[in-house]
Each structure stands twice: as C-alpha cells, then as structure tokens.
Coordinates of C-alpha atoms in Angstrom, one line a residue:
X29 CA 53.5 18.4 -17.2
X30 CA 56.9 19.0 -19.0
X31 CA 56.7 22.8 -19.5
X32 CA 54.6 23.2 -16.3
X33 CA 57.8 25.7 -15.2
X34 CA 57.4 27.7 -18.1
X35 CA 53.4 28.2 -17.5
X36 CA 54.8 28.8 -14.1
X37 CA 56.6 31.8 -15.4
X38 CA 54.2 33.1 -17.2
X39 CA 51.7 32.8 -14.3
X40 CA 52.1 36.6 -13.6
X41 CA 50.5 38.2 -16.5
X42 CA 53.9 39.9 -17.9
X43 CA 55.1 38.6 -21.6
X44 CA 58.4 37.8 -21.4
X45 CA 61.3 36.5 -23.9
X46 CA 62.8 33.1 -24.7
X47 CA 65.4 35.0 -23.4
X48 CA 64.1 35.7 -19.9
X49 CA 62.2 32.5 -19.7
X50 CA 65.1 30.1 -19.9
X51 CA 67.3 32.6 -17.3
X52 CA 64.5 31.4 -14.7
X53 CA 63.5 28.3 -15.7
X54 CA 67.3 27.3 -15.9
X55 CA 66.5 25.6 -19.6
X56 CA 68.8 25.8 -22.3
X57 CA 67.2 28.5 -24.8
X58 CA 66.7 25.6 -27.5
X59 CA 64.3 23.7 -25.0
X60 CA 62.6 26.7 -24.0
X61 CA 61.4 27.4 -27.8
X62 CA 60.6 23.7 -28.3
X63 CA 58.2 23.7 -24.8
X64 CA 56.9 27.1 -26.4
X65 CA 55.9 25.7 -29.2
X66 CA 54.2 22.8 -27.6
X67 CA 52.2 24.9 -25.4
X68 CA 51.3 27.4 -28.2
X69 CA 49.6 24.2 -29.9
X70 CA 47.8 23.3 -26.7
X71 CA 46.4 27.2 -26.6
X72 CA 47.6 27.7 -23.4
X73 CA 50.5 30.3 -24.5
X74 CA 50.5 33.0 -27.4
X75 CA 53.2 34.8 -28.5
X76 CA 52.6 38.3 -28.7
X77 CA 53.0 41.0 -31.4
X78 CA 56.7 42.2 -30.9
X79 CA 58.1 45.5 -29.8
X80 CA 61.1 47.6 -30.0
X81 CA 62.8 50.9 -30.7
X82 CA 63.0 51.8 -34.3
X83 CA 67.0 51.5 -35.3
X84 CA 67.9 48.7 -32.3
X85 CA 67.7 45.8 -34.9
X86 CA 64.8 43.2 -34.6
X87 CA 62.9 42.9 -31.5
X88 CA 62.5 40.0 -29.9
X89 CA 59.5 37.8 -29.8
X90 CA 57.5 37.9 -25.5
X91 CA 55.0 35.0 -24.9
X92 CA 52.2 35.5 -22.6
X93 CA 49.6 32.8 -20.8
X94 CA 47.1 32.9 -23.5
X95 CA 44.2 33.3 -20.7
X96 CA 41.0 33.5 -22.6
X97 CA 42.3 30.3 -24.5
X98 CA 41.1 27.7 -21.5
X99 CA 38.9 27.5 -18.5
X100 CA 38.7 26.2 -14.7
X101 CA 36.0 25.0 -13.4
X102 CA 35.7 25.9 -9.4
X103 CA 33.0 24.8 -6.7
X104 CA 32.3 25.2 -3.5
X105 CA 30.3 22.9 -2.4
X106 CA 28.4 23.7 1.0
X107 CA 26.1 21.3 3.4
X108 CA 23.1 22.9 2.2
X109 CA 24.5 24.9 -1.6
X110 CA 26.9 25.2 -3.9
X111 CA 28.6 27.5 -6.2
X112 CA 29.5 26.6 -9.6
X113 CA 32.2 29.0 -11.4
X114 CA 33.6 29.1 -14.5
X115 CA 36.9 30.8 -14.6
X116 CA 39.6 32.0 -17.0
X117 CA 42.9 30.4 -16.5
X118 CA 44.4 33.7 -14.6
X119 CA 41.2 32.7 -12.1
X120 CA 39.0 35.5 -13.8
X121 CA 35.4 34.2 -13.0
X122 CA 33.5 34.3 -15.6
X123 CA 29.9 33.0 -14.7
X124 CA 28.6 31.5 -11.5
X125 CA 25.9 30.2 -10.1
X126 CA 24.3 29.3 -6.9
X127 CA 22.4 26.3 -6.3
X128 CA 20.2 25.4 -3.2
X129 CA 21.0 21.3 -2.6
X130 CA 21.3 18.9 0.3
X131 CA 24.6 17.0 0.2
X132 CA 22.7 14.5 2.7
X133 CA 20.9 13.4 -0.6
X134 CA 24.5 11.4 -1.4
X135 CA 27.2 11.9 -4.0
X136 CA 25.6 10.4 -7.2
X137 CA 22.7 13.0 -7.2
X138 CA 25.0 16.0 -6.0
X139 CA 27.5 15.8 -8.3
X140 CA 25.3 15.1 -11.1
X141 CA 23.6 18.3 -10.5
X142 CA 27.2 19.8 -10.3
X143 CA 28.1 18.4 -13.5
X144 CA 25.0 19.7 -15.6
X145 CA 25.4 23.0 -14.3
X146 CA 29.1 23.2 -15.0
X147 CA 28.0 22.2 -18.5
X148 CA 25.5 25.0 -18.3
X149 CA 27.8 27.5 -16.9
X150 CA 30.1 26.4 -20.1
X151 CA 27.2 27.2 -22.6
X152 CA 26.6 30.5 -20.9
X153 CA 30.0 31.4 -21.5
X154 CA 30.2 30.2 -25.0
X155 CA 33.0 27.6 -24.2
X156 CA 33.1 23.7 -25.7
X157 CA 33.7 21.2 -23.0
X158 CA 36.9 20.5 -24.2
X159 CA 38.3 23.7 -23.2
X160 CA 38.1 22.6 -19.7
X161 CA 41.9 21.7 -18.1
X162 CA 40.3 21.0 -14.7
X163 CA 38.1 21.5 -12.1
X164 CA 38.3 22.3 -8.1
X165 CA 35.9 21.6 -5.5
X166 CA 35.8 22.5 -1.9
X167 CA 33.7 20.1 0.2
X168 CA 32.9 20.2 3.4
X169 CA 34.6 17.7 5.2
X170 CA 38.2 16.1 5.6
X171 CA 39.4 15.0 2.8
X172 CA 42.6 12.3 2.4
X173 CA 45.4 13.7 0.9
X174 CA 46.7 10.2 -0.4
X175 CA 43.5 9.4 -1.9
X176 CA 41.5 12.2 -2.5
X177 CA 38.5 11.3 -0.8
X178 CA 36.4 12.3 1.8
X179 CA 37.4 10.7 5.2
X180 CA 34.5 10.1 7.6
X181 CA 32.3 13.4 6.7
X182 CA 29.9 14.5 9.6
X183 CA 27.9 16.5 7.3
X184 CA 28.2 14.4 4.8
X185 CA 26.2 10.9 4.8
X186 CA 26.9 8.2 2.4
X187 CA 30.2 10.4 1.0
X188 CA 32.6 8.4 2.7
X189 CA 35.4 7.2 0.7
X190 CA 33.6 8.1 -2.4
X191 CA 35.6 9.2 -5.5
X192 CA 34.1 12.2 -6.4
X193 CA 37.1 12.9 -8.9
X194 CA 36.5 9.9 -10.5
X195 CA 32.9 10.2 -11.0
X196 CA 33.4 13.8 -12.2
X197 CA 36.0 12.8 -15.2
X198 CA 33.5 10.9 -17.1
X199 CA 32.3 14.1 -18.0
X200 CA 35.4 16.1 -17.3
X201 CA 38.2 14.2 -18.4
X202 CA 40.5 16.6 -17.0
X203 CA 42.5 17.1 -13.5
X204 CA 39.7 17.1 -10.8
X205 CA 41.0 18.5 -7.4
X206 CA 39.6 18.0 -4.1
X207 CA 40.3 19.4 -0.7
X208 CA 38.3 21.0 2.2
X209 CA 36.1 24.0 2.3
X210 CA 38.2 25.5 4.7
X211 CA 41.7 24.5 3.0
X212 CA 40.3 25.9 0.2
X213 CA 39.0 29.3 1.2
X214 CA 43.0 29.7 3.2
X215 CA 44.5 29.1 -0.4
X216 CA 42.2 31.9 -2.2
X217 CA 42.4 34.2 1.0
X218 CA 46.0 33.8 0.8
X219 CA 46.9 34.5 -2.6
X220 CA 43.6 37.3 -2.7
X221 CA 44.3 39.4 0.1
X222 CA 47.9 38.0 2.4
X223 CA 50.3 36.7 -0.7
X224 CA 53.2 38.3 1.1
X225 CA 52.6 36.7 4.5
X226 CA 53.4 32.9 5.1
X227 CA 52.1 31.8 8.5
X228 CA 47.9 32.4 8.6
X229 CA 45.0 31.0 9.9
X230 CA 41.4 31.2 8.3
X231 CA 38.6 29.6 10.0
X232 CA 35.1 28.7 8.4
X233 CA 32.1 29.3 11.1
X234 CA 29.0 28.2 9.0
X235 CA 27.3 24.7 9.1
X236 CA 30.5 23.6 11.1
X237 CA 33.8 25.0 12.0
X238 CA 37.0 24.4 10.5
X239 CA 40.3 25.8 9.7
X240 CA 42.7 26.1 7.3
X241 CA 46.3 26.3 8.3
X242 CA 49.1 27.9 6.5
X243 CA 52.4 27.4 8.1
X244 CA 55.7 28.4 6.5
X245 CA 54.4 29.4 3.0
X246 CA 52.9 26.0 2.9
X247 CA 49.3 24.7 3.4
X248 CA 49.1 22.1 6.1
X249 CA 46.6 19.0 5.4
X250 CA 48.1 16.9 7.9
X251 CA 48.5 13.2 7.4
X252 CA 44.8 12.2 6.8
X253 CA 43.6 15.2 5.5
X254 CA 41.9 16.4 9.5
X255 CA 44.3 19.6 10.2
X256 CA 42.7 22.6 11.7
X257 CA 39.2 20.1 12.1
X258 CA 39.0 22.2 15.2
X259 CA 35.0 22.2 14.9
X260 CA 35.3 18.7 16.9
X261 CA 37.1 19.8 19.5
X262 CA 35.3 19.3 22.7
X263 CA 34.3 21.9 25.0
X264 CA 32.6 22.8 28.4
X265 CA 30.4 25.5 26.9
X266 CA 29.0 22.6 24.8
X267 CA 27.9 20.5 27.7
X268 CA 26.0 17.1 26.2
X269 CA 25.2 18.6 22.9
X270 CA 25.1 16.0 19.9
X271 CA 27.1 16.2 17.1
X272 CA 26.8 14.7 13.8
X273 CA 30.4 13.3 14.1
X274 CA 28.8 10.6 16.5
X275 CA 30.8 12.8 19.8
X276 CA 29.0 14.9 22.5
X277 CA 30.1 18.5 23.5
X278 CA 32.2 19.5 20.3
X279 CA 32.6 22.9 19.2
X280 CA 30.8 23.3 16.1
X281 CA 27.5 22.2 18.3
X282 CA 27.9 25.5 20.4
X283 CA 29.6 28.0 18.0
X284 CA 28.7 27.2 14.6
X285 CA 25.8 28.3 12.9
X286 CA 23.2 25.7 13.8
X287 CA 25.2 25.9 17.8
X288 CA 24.3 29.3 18.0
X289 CA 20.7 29.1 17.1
X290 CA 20.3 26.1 19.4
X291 CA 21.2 28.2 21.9
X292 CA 18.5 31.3 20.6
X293 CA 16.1 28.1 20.9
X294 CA 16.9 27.7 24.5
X295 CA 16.1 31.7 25.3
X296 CA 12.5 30.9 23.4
X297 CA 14.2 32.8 19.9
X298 CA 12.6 31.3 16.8
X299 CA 16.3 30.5 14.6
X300 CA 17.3 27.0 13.2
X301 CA 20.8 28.0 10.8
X302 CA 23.4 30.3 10.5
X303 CA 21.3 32.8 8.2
X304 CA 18.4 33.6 11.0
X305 CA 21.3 34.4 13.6
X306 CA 23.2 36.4 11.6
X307 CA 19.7 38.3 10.6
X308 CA 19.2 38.6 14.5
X309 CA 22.6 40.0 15.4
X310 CA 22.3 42.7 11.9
X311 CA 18.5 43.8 13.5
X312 CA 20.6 44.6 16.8
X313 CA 19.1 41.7 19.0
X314 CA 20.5 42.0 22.7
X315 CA 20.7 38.3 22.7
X316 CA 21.5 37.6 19.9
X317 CA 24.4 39.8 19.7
X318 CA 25.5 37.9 23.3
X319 CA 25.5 34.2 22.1
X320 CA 27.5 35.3 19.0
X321 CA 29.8 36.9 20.8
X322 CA 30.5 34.0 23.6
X323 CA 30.4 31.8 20.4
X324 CA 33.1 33.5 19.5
X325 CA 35.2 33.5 22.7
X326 CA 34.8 29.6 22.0
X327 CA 36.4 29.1 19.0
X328 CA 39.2 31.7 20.4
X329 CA 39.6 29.2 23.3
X330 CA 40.5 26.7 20.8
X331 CA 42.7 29.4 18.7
X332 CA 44.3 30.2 21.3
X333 CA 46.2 26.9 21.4
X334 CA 46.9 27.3 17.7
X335 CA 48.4 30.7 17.9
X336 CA 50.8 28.9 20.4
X337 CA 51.5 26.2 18.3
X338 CA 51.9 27.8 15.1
X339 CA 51.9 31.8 15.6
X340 CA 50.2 33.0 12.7
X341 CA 50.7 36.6 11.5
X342 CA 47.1 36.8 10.6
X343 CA 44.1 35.1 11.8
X344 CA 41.3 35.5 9.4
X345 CA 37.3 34.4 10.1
X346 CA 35.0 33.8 7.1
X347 CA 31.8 31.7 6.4
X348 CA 28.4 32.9 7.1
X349 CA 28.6 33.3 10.9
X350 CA 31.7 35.7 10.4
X351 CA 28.9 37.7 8.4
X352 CA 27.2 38.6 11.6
X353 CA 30.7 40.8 11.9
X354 CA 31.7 42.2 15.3
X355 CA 30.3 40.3 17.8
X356 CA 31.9 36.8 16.6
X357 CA 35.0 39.1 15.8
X358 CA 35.0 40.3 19.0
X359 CA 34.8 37.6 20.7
X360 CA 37.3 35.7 19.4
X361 CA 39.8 38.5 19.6
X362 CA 38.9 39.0 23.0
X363 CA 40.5 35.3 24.4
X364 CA 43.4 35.2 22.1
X365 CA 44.4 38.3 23.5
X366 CA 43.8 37.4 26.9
X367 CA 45.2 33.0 26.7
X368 CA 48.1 33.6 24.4
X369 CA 51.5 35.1 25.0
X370 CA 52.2 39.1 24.0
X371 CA 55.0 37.9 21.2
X372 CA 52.6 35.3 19.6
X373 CA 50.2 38.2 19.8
X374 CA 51.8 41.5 19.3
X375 CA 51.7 41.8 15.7
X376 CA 48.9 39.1 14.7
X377 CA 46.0 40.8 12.7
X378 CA 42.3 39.0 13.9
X379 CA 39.7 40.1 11.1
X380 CA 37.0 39.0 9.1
X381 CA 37.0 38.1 5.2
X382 CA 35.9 40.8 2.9
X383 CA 33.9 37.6 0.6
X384 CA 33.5 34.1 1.6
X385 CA 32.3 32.8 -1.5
X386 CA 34.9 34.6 -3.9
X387 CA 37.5 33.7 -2.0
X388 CA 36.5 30.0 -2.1
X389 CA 36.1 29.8 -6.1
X390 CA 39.6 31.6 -6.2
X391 CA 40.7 28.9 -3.8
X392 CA 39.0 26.3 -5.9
X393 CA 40.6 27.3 -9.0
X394 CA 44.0 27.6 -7.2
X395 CA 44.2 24.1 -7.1
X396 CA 43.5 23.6 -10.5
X397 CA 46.6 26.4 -11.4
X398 CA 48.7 24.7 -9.3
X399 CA 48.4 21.5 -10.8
X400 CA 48.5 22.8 -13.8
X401 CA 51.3 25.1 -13.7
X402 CA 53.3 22.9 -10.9
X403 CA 53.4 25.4 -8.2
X404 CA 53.1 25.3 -4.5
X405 CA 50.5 27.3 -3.3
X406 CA 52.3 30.6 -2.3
X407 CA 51.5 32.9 -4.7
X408 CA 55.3 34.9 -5.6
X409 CA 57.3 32.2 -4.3
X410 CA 58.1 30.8 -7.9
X411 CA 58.7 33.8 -10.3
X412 CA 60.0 36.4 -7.7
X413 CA 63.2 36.0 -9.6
X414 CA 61.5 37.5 -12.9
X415 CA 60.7 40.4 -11.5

C-alpha cells in the first residue's frame, strides 16, 4: 500500500499536520497531501476540525486514523473453540463471540461456521461487509510462512496444506492473515502489556504447548513456520506416551492440558482436558496441585535451553493451563532458575498472562494492522520519532 507509512504515522492516535507527517515519513509535503487525500476517500483518515490561538494567523489542518470508519476481523481459533471478534481499526473490540467446535471436523465446515459468524458479528455491530480491510486468525498449529498454510497440524486432521486464506476471501475479499496461536498471542502480549521490551517468550499450555518467540524486536517464525513448537520436544517424564504428532514421549503429552489429566487418570482422578485440572488445582486438590506443578518443571526443562539460546527479558505463560496459576508458575520458575546461568536469569520476569483470549484477538488483529499499515510488529519502533 502506497501511503501505508502515512497510516503508520497515524497509528498512535495523535492528529498531526501535513507538516509533521512528511518530516517523518521523509515525503515531500505535496505527496503527503496527495496520499491524504487518497486515504480520506478510502475512510481510513479524517481530517480534523482545526485549532489555534486567536491572532497566530490560520491554523493548520491535523489528520487522524479515522478509526470507527473500518473494521478487523480477529479469531482465535482453538482445537476445541473459537473466538470471533470484530474490532475497530485501533484494535478496539467491538463484539465477540465464543463458539464450541471441533477443528477435527476439517476446514470446509470450520471455517464456514467462522465465516457466518463474522457476518453475524458484522450485523451486531451495524457494519456492511464491505467495511471489512482484513481478517486474522490464530490456529493451532505451524503454519508456513512462505505459503500461509498449515504445515503438518497434530491437532489438526485433514488441515494440511489447506488455504484457509483463500477459502475465507470468497466471502472476505480482503487481506486474510494466518499464523499460530502461540505467535499470535506473543504479538498481542507484546504490544498489550511489554511494548518497550524486545527479547520475550510466551508459551501457550492448553490442548498442546507452544511458544512464541520474540527476539530482537522481531517475531521469529523460523523457516517453515515450527519455531518455539517446543510442545514436541521429547522427554523422560513422558515415558511411551502417544502423541497426535505420530512421536512417543513429547511434551505436550505430559504437560499440556490433556498430559496432565492423563496423569490424574493414572492416580484414579476422574479429568479428561485442561478445564477439569485447572478446576482441581482452584478446589485445592493435593494432587492435583503436584502434577501441575511437575508439569510445569517440564516445560521449564525445555525453557531452560531457550533462555540460553535467546535470553529473553520476560518469559510469559498463558492458555488455559496457566489459569490453574501458581503451581504451573511455579514450577516452571523453579528449573529455569536452577538450569540456566545467573546473567540469563538475573533480570528475566517468569509470569502468567493477565487474559489469554484478549490478548490473542489483539494479536489477531495485529496482523491485520501490520499489513495494513506496513509495520513490523514492535509496537513504537516506527513513529518514536513523532513523538
């Protein structure tokens, strides 16, 4: 998009100047008024009633990122649910939705059902379909950065190399954005809660277990899409334990959700996902309390070697598991602490996410900012210079 650095500009909610705009951007004033005027005809910027001192001659005109004028669609799309979002361009949410769904019953169904209720979300909010500049969707499972599709999904029968951006532009003929749940919950973490920091780590312990990696102000996807798939790492702990990736012994078998309750079934505990052990560990069950915890010490065994690798200044944990709080927390914190090195460890911050879910629809929408606007994912890298 031509005037993408302009939106980029105005990203930050403050009205500024032709004036102002082309000292950042580094266009010539002429061209800034010309991409103005473009994007004033698209809706997406509205110039603003003019200020000034009385006796300092004629103010000039400031242009602000008409908000209200467009909307994002943002999903997160789980193993088992999905949240449908409508948001203002800003990111503003401005209806959502839950739905209960099985992604096992394949793409054509799921995203069908995602599709009607975006269109239902749009009617709720009194918006034409038209008004729609894109959508973003985190799924849960590696997707190719070259090709926007899933790559070999675990969780995810008959999704594999399936264009869900394509399918969802016959309805949505717009930017569609796809990346992983757990990429996606980093970005809207990131620019939520640590905008200032630049190396972080947020992990996803639900259904599965996967990170999302942000190293040097940048999110890392890797070559094929599988960074921070730590959830098929193989572990001791984990023993013979199946995996829907076709492996034996992985991670996400003993520490996820569904790892944890196995191992509740094996004490004679009635739990089968991540919602009965987190209930277990909130009622204050001894046992309960103990598998999350060494859960917990899992993942950090695999963390561990990340905090070498990449030393974050903040790990973060989120998903449904991280609701069961200080136990997984605790666990976690307990083997970095002890594995990793005091200057990779001094000054990192291990804690839990305030929301899952909003961070994710934030994330979702992120991507569809960033396309739109042109932007890397850090959130003041761009327009520091305005302020």
């Amino acid at each position: 998009m031509p005037s993408s650095d302009i939106l980029g500009v105005l990203r930050d909610g403050r009205p500024r100047t032709k004036t102002e705009i082309a000292e950042v951007t580094g266009r010539v004033r002429s061209t800034v008024s010309l991409r103005l005027a473009e994007l004033m005809d698209d809706g997406l910027v509205a110039e603003l009633p003019a200020g000034g001192s009385p006796g300092r001659g004629r103010p000039s005109a400031r242009f602000a990122l008409a908000t209200q004028s467009r909307v994002i669609g943002a999903i997160e799309l789980g193993p088992r649910h999905a949240i449908v979002a409508i948001t203002d361009l800003a990111g503003v949410v401005l209806t959502r939705t839950r739905l209960d769904l099985d992604v096992r019953d394949g793409p054509l169904a799921v995203l069908d059902l995602l599709v009607r209720t975006l269109e239902d979300q749009l009617e709720a909010a009194g918006r034409p379909r038209s008004s729609v500049v894109g959508v973003g969707m985190g799924v849960p499972g590696p997707v190719d950065p070259r090709t926007g599709t899933l790559a070999s999904p675990p969780l995810m029968p008959g999704w594999d190399s399936f264009d869900i951006s394509g399918h969802m532009r016959a309805t949505f003929p717009k930017p569609v954005l796809v990346d992983n749940d757990a990429n996606v919950m980093a970005v809207g973490e990131w620019v939520t809660t640590w905008p200032d920091e630049q190396d972080l780590l947020v992990v996803s312990v639900a259904t599965g277990i996967g990170a999302g990696v942000v190293a040097a102000g940048r999110l890392v996807q890797g070559a094929r899409g599988a960074a921070g798939d730590i959830g098929h790492v193989r572990i001791t702990a984990a023993a013979d334990r199946s995996c829907n990736c076709g492996q034996t012994g992985c991670l996400e078998t003993f520490a996820s959700g569904r790892g944890i309750a196995a191992t509740l079934r094996d004490e004679g505990m009635s739990a089968t996902e991540a919602s009965d052990v987190v209930a277990l560990v909130r009622g204050g069950d001894p046992t309960a309390v103990r598998a999350t915890r060494e859960a917990g010490r899992e993942i950090g065994k695999v963390l561990s070697v990340l905090v070498a690798g990449l030393n974050p200044a903040v790990i973060v944990l989120g998903g449904e598991i991280a609701e069961a709080g200080e136990p997984l927390l605790a666990g976690v914190r307990e083997v970095i602490y002890t594995r990793s090195l005091p200057i990779a460890t001094s000054d990192v911050e291990i804690t839990v996410s305030s929301s899952t879910e909003a961070r994710t629809i934030t994330g979702a929408a992120r991507l569809v900012q960033n396309h739109l606007f042109g932007l890397p994912e850090r959130p003041v890298e761009y327009y520091q210079a305005a302020q």
